[in-house]
Amino acid sequence: MEIIHVTAECYPVAKAGGLGDVLGALPKYQVDMGHVARVVMPMYRTKFLYNNQWEVVHKGASNLGSRWFDYTIIREETNKLGFELYLVDINGLLDREKVYGYNDDTERFMSFQIAVVDWISKWEHLPDVLHVHDHHTAMIPFMMQHCFAFRELSGIPSVLTIHNGQYQGQFGWDKSTYIPAWDTWKAGLLEWNGSINPLAAGVKCAWKVTTVSQSYMDELRVMSNGLEPLFEYERGKCTGILNGIDVDVWDPAKDSYLHNHYSVDSVTEGKLTNKKELCETFQLDIDKPLFVFIGRLVGEKAADLLPQAIGDSLYYIGRKMNFLILGSGDPQVEGQLDVMKNISWGDYNVYIGYNEQLSHLMYAGADFLLMPSRVEPCGLNQMYSMRYGTVPVVRKTGGLKDTVIDYGDPGGYGVTFNHAAVGDITEAIYRGVQLYNNREKFREVRKTMMGLDFSWVRSAKEYLDLYKSLK
Ligand code: ADP
Ligand code: GLC
C-alpha cells in the first residue's frame, strides 16, 4: 500500500509538539510493515535541511488568489528517517525558521496545500491513501474533490487525523479566491459560523476522520471550539486511534541524550543517577520526590494553574517535594513561573524555552510528571514518562484517561484526578508524595509502567485496517 502523509511537522525535521513526534514515527512503522509511506511537509529553514542531501523531484507553479508562486519539491536522498521525506519549498512563504506563529500562516499553509495537490495531480499513478493531519492540511480532501484542476484525484481515499481540534485555521470569505477554481455550489462544505473553516471542511470531506484517542473523539462531540454539532453529525465516519511512541528514540537503555542508561532491572539506581545530575544542575534536593512538567505553557495544558498549585503544595503539604518546569508559551505564565524561582529557591526551578535534551533528562531523572491538561487529545509525555519509570500525575481527560490507571485501582500505576483546578492538582501531588514514601509500592508501580506496551505497532495496524476499509 502507498500512503502519503501531508503534515506541518515531522521530527527531527521540524517539531513544535506531539504532531512532529507522531509523523516522525508512524510512517517508519508503516514501512516496517511492508508498505510505502511518504511524508510531505513544508521546507522550513531548519538544521535538518542544511545537514542533509536533497534531490529536486519536481518544479511547478500555481497561484494563491492573485499571487503567483513557484514551488520546488525536494527529496532527502537516503531515506534516513526510515521513509521517503519530501519538502515543499515556496520562496518567501515557507522558508522561515519557525513552523507556526506568523501573521500570514493562512497564506503559508494554503499555498503549501495547493502545491502538494498540484504536484500529486502530475503523478503518473495514484497513491492508495492520502492521510492529512490537523487544519494545516485539512483543505486537501476538499481540493481533491471540488477544485476543477484536481478532479482526477477525487478517487483517492483521504483520511484526516485530528491531533488538536482547538485550532481550526478559520479565515474570511474574502480569501475564498485562495482556493484554486472550485465548484461554488459546494460552498457549504467550507463554511462554519460565517467563515471558511479548514478543519470543518476536512471533517466534512475526508473519507474517514480519526482522533488520537477514543476519549478525545467522544469529547469533541461536546467540546470542540464550536464544531460539536459537526462531530455529532459525522460520528459515523469518525474513530479514535491511540498514538504510540517511537520506542527506538524513547528508550532509557539507549537514549542518546542520556549520560546514564538504565532498564527495568536497573531502574532504581538508574533513575537515581539521572536525578542526581538533574538536581545538581537545578539546585534541587535529591532526597525529595521530584515533580516535573514538560510542555507548552498554554491554557490547554492548564499551565496557568501551575504557579498556584506549586505554591499551595509547598505551603500546605510542606516542603516535602521539589518541582522543575520546562516549557514555553504564554508570556504571562512564563513570567510567573520565572519569578517563583526567587520565592521557592531550592524547592523549585524552571527552564523557559524549548530543549529536547533537557526533556529527555527530565523524563529519566524525575519521579513524577505533572499533566493537569484541560484538553489532551492523546498526550505523548505521559507515555514517555512511563517508559522511563516516571509516574504520571494526570487529569482524567482525552488520551490521559485512556492511558493512565490510578495506583489506587486494580492494576493501576499513575495518579489521576478529575478537574483542572488548583485543589485537585495539589491533592494529586499529595497522593504522589504518599506513593513515593511507600517505597515498596513505588518500586512496583515503576516496574509495571516500564513493562507497558505503547509502541506504534498496534496503532499502525489500526491505521492500516482503516485504509483497507476504504478500498
Ligand atoms: P502537544 O503536542 O499538545 O504539545 P504531546 O504530549 O503530544 O503534546 O507532545 C509534546 C511533545 O513536545 C513531547 O515530545 C514533549 O517532550 C515535547 N515538548 C513540549 N515542550 C517542550 C519543551 N519546552 N522542550 C522540549 N520538549 C518539549
Ligand atoms: C496534539 C495534542 C496531543 C497529541 C499530539 C499528537 O498536539 O495536543 O495531545 O499527543 O497532538 O497526536
Coordinates of C-alpha atoms and ligand atoms in Angstrom, one line a residue:
M1 CA 0.0 0.0 0.0
E2 CA 1.3 3.5 -0.8
I3 CA 0.4 6.1 1.9
I4 CA 1.1 9.8 1.6
H5 CA 1.2 11.8 4.8
V6 CA 0.9 15.5 4.5
T7 CA 1.8 17.4 7.6
A8 CA 3.2 20.7 9.0
E9 CA 5.6 18.9 11.4
C10 CA 7.8 15.8 11.4
Y11 CA 10.5 15.0 14.0
P12 CA 13.5 15.5 13.6
V13 CA 13.0 17.8 10.7
A14 CA 10.7 20.3 12.5
K15 CA 8.7 19.8 15.7
A16 CA 6.6 22.1 17.8
G17 CA 4.8 19.4 19.7
G18 CA 3.5 15.9 19.6
L19 CA 2.3 16.1 16.0
G20 CA 6.0 16.1 15.0
D21 CA 6.7 13.0 17.1
V22 CA 3.8 11.2 15.5
L23 CA 4.8 12.0 11.9
G24 CA 8.4 11.0 12.7
A25 CA 7.3 7.6 13.9
L26 CA 4.1 6.3 12.3
P27 CA 5.4 6.2 8.7
K28 CA 8.5 4.4 9.8
Y29 CA 6.4 1.6 11.4
Q30 CA 4.2 1.5 8.2
V31 CA 7.4 0.9 6.1
D32 CA 8.5 -1.8 8.6
M33 CA 5.1 -3.5 7.9
G34 CA 6.0 -3.7 4.2
H35 CA 4.2 -0.5 2.9
V36 CA 5.4 2.6 1.1
A37 CA 5.0 5.6 3.4
R38 CA 5.9 9.1 2.2
V39 CA 5.9 12.3 4.3
V40 CA 5.4 15.7 2.6
M41 CA 5.9 18.8 4.6
P42 CA 6.9 22.5 4.2
M43 CA 10.6 23.3 3.7
Y44 CA 11.4 25.4 6.7
R45 CA 14.9 26.7 7.4
T46 CA 15.9 24.0 9.9
K47 CA 19.2 22.4 10.8
F48 CA 18.0 19.1 9.3
L49 CA 17.6 20.9 5.9
Y50 CA 21.2 22.1 5.9
N51 CA 22.7 18.9 7.3
N52 CA 21.3 16.5 4.7
Q53 CA 21.5 15.8 0.9
W54 CA 18.5 16.6 -1.3
E55 CA 17.5 16.0 -4.8
V56 CA 14.9 18.0 -6.7
V57 CA 12.0 15.9 -7.8
H58 CA 9.6 18.4 -9.2
K59 CA 9.3 22.1 -10.0
G60 CA 5.9 23.7 -10.5
A61 CA 3.9 26.9 -10.2
S62 CA 0.5 27.8 -9.0
N63 CA -1.4 30.8 -7.6
L64 CA -2.9 31.8 -4.3
G65 CA -5.6 34.2 -5.4
S66 CA -3.9 36.8 -7.5
R67 CA -0.4 35.9 -6.2
W68 CA 1.6 33.6 -8.4
F69 CA 4.2 31.4 -6.7
D70 CA 6.8 28.9 -7.9
Y71 CA 7.3 25.8 -5.8
T72 CA 10.0 23.1 -5.7
I73 CA 9.7 19.6 -4.2
I74 CA 12.9 18.1 -2.9
R75 CA 13.5 14.6 -1.5
E76 CA 16.0 13.5 1.1
E77 CA 18.3 11.2 -0.8
T78 CA 19.0 8.4 1.7
N79 CA 15.6 7.8 3.4
K80 CA 17.5 8.5 6.6
L81 CA 14.3 8.6 8.7
G82 CA 13.2 5.2 7.5
F83 CA 10.7 6.6 5.0
E84 CA 10.7 8.9 2.0
L85 CA 10.7 12.5 3.0
Y86 CA 9.7 15.3 0.7
L87 CA 9.9 19.1 1.4
V88 CA 7.9 21.7 -0.4
D89 CA 9.9 24.9 -1.0
I90 CA 7.9 28.1 -1.6
N91 CA 10.1 31.1 -1.5
G92 CA 9.1 33.9 0.8
L93 CA 6.3 31.8 2.4
L94 CA 7.5 28.6 3.9
D95 CA 11.2 29.2 4.2
R96 CA 11.1 30.5 7.8
E97 CA 12.7 29.4 11.0
K98 CA 9.5 28.6 13.0
V99 CA 6.7 26.3 12.0
Y100 CA 3.8 28.5 13.1
G101 CA 3.1 31.9 14.6
Y102 CA 3.3 34.2 11.6
N103 CA 0.6 36.7 10.5
D104 CA 0.5 35.1 7.1
D105 CA 0.1 31.4 8.3
T106 CA -3.2 31.2 6.3
E107 CA -1.3 32.1 3.1
R108 CA 1.6 29.9 4.0
F109 CA -0.4 26.7 4.6
M110 CA -2.9 27.3 1.8
S111 CA -0.1 27.7 -0.7
F112 CA 1.6 24.6 0.8
Q113 CA -1.6 22.5 0.3
I114 CA -2.1 23.9 -3.2
A115 CA 1.5 22.9 -4.2
V116 CA 1.1 19.4 -2.7
V117 CA -2.2 18.7 -4.6
D118 CA -0.8 20.3 -7.8
W119 CA 2.3 18.1 -7.6
I120 CA 0.3 14.9 -6.9
S121 CA -2.0 15.7 -9.8
K122 CA 1.0 15.4 -12.1
W123 CA 1.9 11.9 -10.9
E124 CA 1.5 9.0 -13.3
H125 CA -0.1 6.8 -10.7
L126 CA -2.5 7.5 -7.8
P127 CA -1.4 6.6 -4.2
D128 CA -3.7 4.3 -2.2
V129 CA -4.4 6.8 0.5
L130 CA -3.8 10.5 1.3
H131 CA -3.5 11.0 5.1
V132 CA -3.7 14.6 6.2
H133 CA -3.1 15.9 9.8
D134 CA -4.7 18.8 11.5
H135 CA -6.1 22.0 10.0
H136 CA -2.9 23.0 8.1
T137 CA -3.6 20.2 5.7
A138 CA -7.3 19.7 6.1
M139 CA -8.3 21.6 2.9
I140 CA -6.7 18.9 0.8
P141 CA -9.7 16.5 0.8
F142 CA -12.0 19.4 -0.4
M143 CA -9.5 20.5 -3.1
M144 CA -9.1 16.9 -4.4
Q145 CA -12.9 16.6 -4.8
H146 CA -14.1 20.1 -5.8
C147 CA -11.3 22.1 -7.5
F148 CA -11.7 21.6 -11.2
A149 CA -7.9 21.2 -11.8
F150 CA -7.6 18.3 -9.4
R151 CA -10.7 16.3 -10.0
E152 CA -8.7 13.3 -11.3
L153 CA -7.6 12.9 -7.6
S154 CA -11.1 12.6 -6.3
G155 CA -10.9 8.8 -6.2
I156 CA -8.0 8.8 -3.7
P157 CA -9.3 7.8 -0.3
S158 CA -8.5 10.5 2.2
V159 CA -8.1 10.3 6.0
L160 CA -8.0 13.3 8.3
T161 CA -6.4 12.8 11.7
I162 CA -7.2 15.5 14.3
H163 CA -4.4 15.9 16.7
N164 CA -5.8 19.2 18.1
G165 CA -9.3 20.3 17.4
Q166 CA -9.0 23.6 19.2
Y167 CA -7.1 25.1 16.3
Q168 CA -9.2 25.2 13.1
G169 CA -7.4 27.7 10.8
Q170 CA -10.5 29.8 10.1
F171 CA -10.3 32.6 7.5
G172 CA -12.7 35.1 6.0
W173 CA -14.7 34.5 2.8
D174 CA -12.8 37.5 1.3
K175 CA -10.0 35.0 0.9
S176 CA -12.0 32.3 -0.9
T177 CA -10.1 33.1 -4.0
Y178 CA -7.1 31.4 -2.3
I179 CA -8.7 28.1 -3.2
P180 CA -8.0 27.1 -6.8
A181 CA -11.1 27.4 -9.1
W182 CA -13.7 25.4 -7.3
D183 CA -17.3 24.4 -7.6
T184 CA -19.1 27.2 -5.7
W185 CA -22.2 25.0 -5.3
K186 CA -20.0 23.3 -2.7
A187 CA -19.5 26.4 -0.6
G188 CA -21.4 24.7 2.3
L189 CA -18.6 22.3 2.7
L190 CA -16.2 25.1 3.5
E191 CA -18.5 27.1 5.7
W192 CA -18.7 27.1 9.5
N193 CA -20.1 30.0 11.5
G194 CA -19.6 32.6 8.8
S195 CA -16.0 31.7 7.9
I196 CA -14.1 29.2 5.8
N197 CA -13.1 26.6 8.4
P198 CA -10.4 24.3 7.1
L199 CA -10.8 21.8 10.0
A200 CA -14.6 21.6 9.4
A201 CA -14.1 21.3 5.7
G202 CA -11.7 18.4 6.4
V203 CA -14.2 16.7 8.7
K204 CA -16.9 17.1 6.0
C205 CA -14.8 16.0 3.0
A206 CA -12.3 13.4 4.2
W207 CA -13.5 9.8 3.7
K208 CA -12.6 9.0 7.3
V209 CA -11.7 11.1 10.3
T210 CA -9.7 9.9 13.2
T211 CA -8.6 11.5 16.5
V212 CA -5.6 10.4 18.5
S213 CA -7.6 8.7 21.3
Q214 CA -11.1 7.4 21.7
S215 CA -12.0 9.6 24.7
Y216 CA -11.0 12.7 22.8
M217 CA -13.3 11.6 19.9
D218 CA -16.2 11.4 22.5
E219 CA -15.2 14.8 24.0
L220 CA -15.2 16.6 20.6
R221 CA -18.9 16.0 20.3
V222 CA -19.5 18.0 23.5
M223 CA -16.5 20.4 23.5
S224 CA -14.7 21.3 20.3
N225 CA -14.5 25.1 20.0
G226 CA -17.8 25.3 18.1
L227 CA -17.7 22.2 15.9
E228 CA -19.7 20.0 18.4
P229 CA -22.8 19.5 16.1
L230 CA -20.5 18.7 13.2
F231 CA -18.8 15.9 15.1
E232 CA -22.1 14.6 16.2
Y233 CA -23.5 14.6 12.7
E234 CA -20.4 13.0 11.2
R235 CA -19.9 10.5 14.0
G236 CA -20.4 7.6 11.6
K237 CA -17.1 8.2 9.9
C238 CA -15.1 9.2 13.0
T239 CA -13.0 6.8 15.1
G240 CA -10.3 7.1 17.7
I241 CA -6.8 5.5 17.3
L242 CA -4.5 6.0 20.2
N243 CA -1.0 7.2 19.3
G244 CA 2.0 5.1 20.0
I245 CA 5.6 6.2 20.9
D246 CA 8.8 5.6 19.0
V247 CA 10.4 3.0 21.2
D248 CA 13.7 3.3 19.4
V249 CA 14.0 7.0 20.2
W250 CA 12.4 6.8 23.6
D251 CA 14.3 4.0 25.3
P252 CA 16.1 4.7 28.6
A253 CA 18.5 1.9 27.8
K254 CA 20.0 3.6 24.8
D255 CA 18.6 7.2 24.6
S256 CA 21.4 9.2 23.0
Y257 CA 20.6 12.3 25.1
L258 CA 21.2 10.5 28.4
H259 CA 24.5 10.1 30.1
N260 CA 23.3 7.3 32.4
H261 CA 21.3 4.5 30.8
Y262 CA 19.1 2.0 32.6
S263 CA 16.4 -0.6 32.0
V264 CA 13.6 -2.1 34.1
D265 CA 16.1 -4.2 36.0
S266 CA 18.3 -1.3 37.0
V267 CA 15.6 1.3 37.3
T268 CA 16.1 2.3 40.9
E269 CA 19.8 3.1 40.6
G270 CA 19.5 4.2 37.0
K271 CA 16.9 6.9 37.8
L272 CA 18.7 7.9 40.9
T273 CA 21.9 8.7 38.9
N274 CA 19.9 10.7 36.4
K275 CA 18.0 12.5 39.2
K276 CA 21.4 13.4 40.8
E277 CA 22.5 15.1 37.6
L278 CA 19.3 17.0 37.3
C279 CA 19.2 18.1 40.9
E280 CA 22.8 19.3 40.7
T281 CA 22.1 21.3 37.6
F282 CA 19.0 22.9 39.0
Q283 CA 20.0 23.1 42.7
L284 CA 17.2 20.7 43.9
D285 CA 17.2 18.2 46.7
I286 CA 17.8 14.6 45.6
D287 CA 16.1 13.2 48.7
K288 CA 12.7 14.7 48.0
P289 CA 10.3 13.4 45.3
L290 CA 10.8 15.4 42.1
F291 CA 7.7 16.5 40.2
V292 CA 8.3 17.9 36.7
F293 CA 6.2 19.5 34.0
I294 CA 7.3 19.4 30.3
G295 CA 5.2 21.1 27.7
R296 CA 3.7 24.2 26.1
L297 CA 2.7 26.8 28.7
V298 CA -0.8 27.3 27.4
G299 CA -4.4 27.1 28.7
E300 CA -5.0 23.7 27.1
K301 CA -2.2 22.2 29.3
A302 CA -3.6 24.2 32.3
A303 CA -0.1 25.7 32.7
D304 CA -1.7 28.8 34.2
L305 CA -2.6 26.7 37.3
L306 CA 0.9 25.6 37.9
P307 CA 2.2 28.6 39.9
Q308 CA -0.6 28.4 42.5
A309 CA -0.7 24.6 42.6
I310 CA 3.1 24.5 43.2
G311 CA 2.9 27.4 45.8
D312 CA 0.0 25.7 47.6
S313 CA 1.7 22.4 47.7
L314 CA 4.9 23.7 49.2
Y315 CA 2.9 25.7 51.7
Y316 CA 0.1 23.3 52.7
I317 CA 1.8 19.9 52.2
G318 CA 5.0 21.3 53.5
R319 CA 8.4 21.4 51.7
K320 CA 8.3 17.7 51.1
M321 CA 8.8 17.7 47.3
N322 CA 10.6 19.6 44.6
F323 CA 9.5 20.9 41.2
L324 CA 11.1 21.5 37.9
I325 CA 9.4 23.0 34.9
L326 CA 10.4 23.0 31.2
G327 CA 8.3 24.9 28.8
S328 CA 7.5 28.0 26.8
G329 CA 4.3 29.7 25.6
D330 CA 2.1 32.3 27.3
P331 CA 4.4 35.2 28.3
Q332 CA 2.4 35.9 31.4
V333 CA 2.7 32.3 32.7
E334 CA 6.4 32.2 31.7
G335 CA 6.9 35.4 33.8
Q336 CA 5.0 33.9 36.8
L337 CA 6.9 30.7 36.7
D338 CA 10.2 32.5 36.4
V339 CA 9.5 34.8 39.3
M340 CA 8.7 31.9 41.6
K341 CA 12.4 30.9 41.5
N342 CA 13.0 33.8 43.9
I343 CA 10.4 32.7 46.4
S344 CA 11.0 28.9 46.3
W345 CA 14.7 28.6 45.6
G346 CA 15.9 25.1 46.5
D347 CA 12.5 23.5 46.1
Y348 CA 11.7 24.8 42.6
N349 CA 13.3 25.7 39.3
V350 CA 12.3 26.4 35.8
Y351 CA 13.8 26.4 32.3
I352 CA 11.8 28.7 29.9
G353 CA 12.3 27.6 26.3
Y354 CA 12.4 24.5 24.2
N355 CA 15.1 22.0 24.9
E356 CA 14.9 18.5 23.5
Q357 CA 17.8 17.1 25.5
L358 CA 16.6 18.5 28.8
S359 CA 13.2 16.9 28.2
H360 CA 14.9 13.5 28.0
L361 CA 17.0 14.1 31.1
M362 CA 13.8 15.1 32.9
Y363 CA 11.8 12.0 31.9
A364 CA 14.7 10.0 33.1
G365 CA 15.5 11.9 36.3
A366 CA 12.1 12.8 37.6
D367 CA 9.9 10.8 40.0
F368 CA 6.6 12.3 38.8
L369 CA 5.3 14.0 35.6
L370 CA 2.5 16.5 36.0
M371 CA -0.1 16.8 33.3
P372 CA -3.2 18.7 34.6
S373 CA -4.4 19.3 31.0
R374 CA -7.8 20.9 30.3
V375 CA -7.7 19.2 26.9
E376 CA -5.4 16.4 25.9
P377 CA -6.2 14.7 22.6
C378 CA -3.7 12.0 23.3
G379 CA -0.6 13.2 25.1
L380 CA 2.8 11.6 24.5
N381 CA 4.5 12.9 27.6
Q382 CA 2.8 10.5 29.9
M383 CA 3.7 7.6 27.7
Y384 CA 7.4 8.7 27.5
S385 CA 7.4 9.2 31.3
M386 CA 6.0 5.7 31.9
R387 CA 8.6 4.1 29.7
Y388 CA 11.2 6.0 31.7
G389 CA 9.7 4.8 35.0
T390 CA 8.3 8.2 35.9
V391 CA 4.9 8.2 37.5
P392 CA 2.3 10.3 35.5
V393 CA 0.1 12.6 37.6
V394 CA -2.7 13.4 35.1
R395 CA -6.2 14.8 34.8
K396 CA -8.7 12.3 33.5
T397 CA -9.3 13.7 30.1
G398 CA -8.8 12.5 26.5
G399 CA -5.7 10.3 25.9
L400 CA -4.6 10.7 29.5
K401 CA -7.8 8.9 30.6
D402 CA -7.2 6.2 28.1
T403 CA -3.6 5.5 29.1
V404 CA -3.2 6.0 32.9
I405 CA -4.9 4.0 35.6
D406 CA -4.8 5.3 39.2
Y407 CA -2.5 3.4 41.5
G408 CA -5.4 3.0 43.9
D409 CA -7.3 0.9 41.3
P410 CA -6.6 -2.7 40.4
G411 CA -3.5 -3.0 38.2
G412 CA -3.0 0.8 38.5
Y413 CA 0.3 2.7 38.2
G414 CA -0.4 6.5 37.9
V415 CA -2.1 9.3 39.9
T416 CA -5.3 10.6 38.3
F417 CA -7.7 13.4 39.3
N418 CA -10.9 14.9 37.9
H419 CA -10.7 18.6 37.5
A420 CA -8.2 21.1 36.1
A421 CA -8.3 23.0 39.4
V422 CA -5.6 24.0 41.8
G423 CA -7.2 22.0 44.7
D424 CA -7.3 18.8 42.6
I425 CA -3.7 19.2 41.4
T426 CA -2.5 19.8 44.9
E427 CA -4.3 16.8 46.3
A428 CA -2.8 14.7 43.5
I429 CA 0.6 15.9 44.4
Y430 CA -0.1 14.9 48.0
R431 CA -1.1 11.4 46.8
G432 CA 2.1 11.3 44.8
V433 CA 4.2 12.1 47.9
Q434 CA 2.4 9.3 49.8
L435 CA 3.1 6.9 47.0
Y436 CA 6.8 7.9 46.9
N437 CA 7.0 7.3 50.7
N438 CA 5.6 3.8 50.3
R439 CA 8.9 2.5 48.8
E440 CA 7.7 -1.0 48.0
K441 CA 4.6 0.1 46.2
F442 CA 6.6 2.9 44.4
R443 CA 9.1 0.3 43.1
E444 CA 6.3 -2.0 42.0
V445 CA 4.5 0.9 40.1
R446 CA 7.7 1.8 38.3
K447 CA 8.2 -1.7 37.1
T448 CA 4.6 -2.1 36.0
M449 CA 4.8 1.1 33.9
M450 CA 8.0 0.2 32.3
G451 CA 6.5 -3.1 31.1
L452 CA 3.5 -1.4 29.4
D453 CA 3.5 -1.6 25.6
F454 CA 2.8 1.8 24.0
S455 CA 4.7 1.0 20.8
W456 CA 3.3 2.1 17.4
V457 CA 2.9 -1.5 16.2
R458 CA -0.7 -1.7 17.5
S459 CA -1.8 1.7 16.3
A460 CA 0.0 1.4 12.9
K461 CA -2.0 -1.8 12.4
E462 CA -5.3 0.0 13.2
Y463 CA -4.5 2.7 10.6
L464 CA -3.8 0.0 8.0
D465 CA -7.1 -1.7 8.7
L466 CA -8.8 1.7 8.3
Y467 CA -7.1 2.4 5.0
K468 CA -8.0 -1.1 3.8
S469 CA -11.7 -0.4 4.6
L470 CA -11.6 2.5 2.1
K471 CA -10.5 0.4 -0.9
Ligands
ADP1 P1 1.4 18.6 22.4 O1 1.6 18.1 21.1 O2 0.0 19.0 22.7 O3 2.3 19.7 22.8 P2 2.2 16.0 23.4 O4 2.3 15.4 24.7 O5 1.6 15.2 22.3 O6 1.6 17.5 23.5 O7 3.7 16.2 22.8 C1 4.6 17.1 23.3 C2 6.0 16.8 22.8 O8 6.7 18.0 22.8 C3 6.7 15.8 23.7 O9 7.7 15.2 22.9 C4 7.4 16.8 24.7 O10 8.6 16.2 25.3 C5 7.8 17.9 23.8 N1 8.0 19.2 24.4 C6 7.0 20.1 24.8 N2 7.5 21.2 25.3 C7 8.9 21.1 25.2 C8 10.0 21.9 25.6 N3 9.8 23.1 26.1 N4 11.2 21.4 25.4 C9 11.4 20.1 24.9 N5 10.4 19.3 24.5 C10 9.1 19.8 24.7
GLC2 C1 -1.6 17.4 19.7 C2 -2.2 17.1 21.1 C3 -1.5 16.0 21.9 C4 -1.2 14.8 21.0 C5 -0.4 15.3 19.8 C6 0.0 14.1 18.8 O1 -0.6 18.3 19.8 O2 -2.3 18.3 21.9 O3 -2.4 15.6 22.9 O4 -0.5 13.8 21.7 O5 -1.1 16.2 19.1 O6 -1.1 13.5 18.3

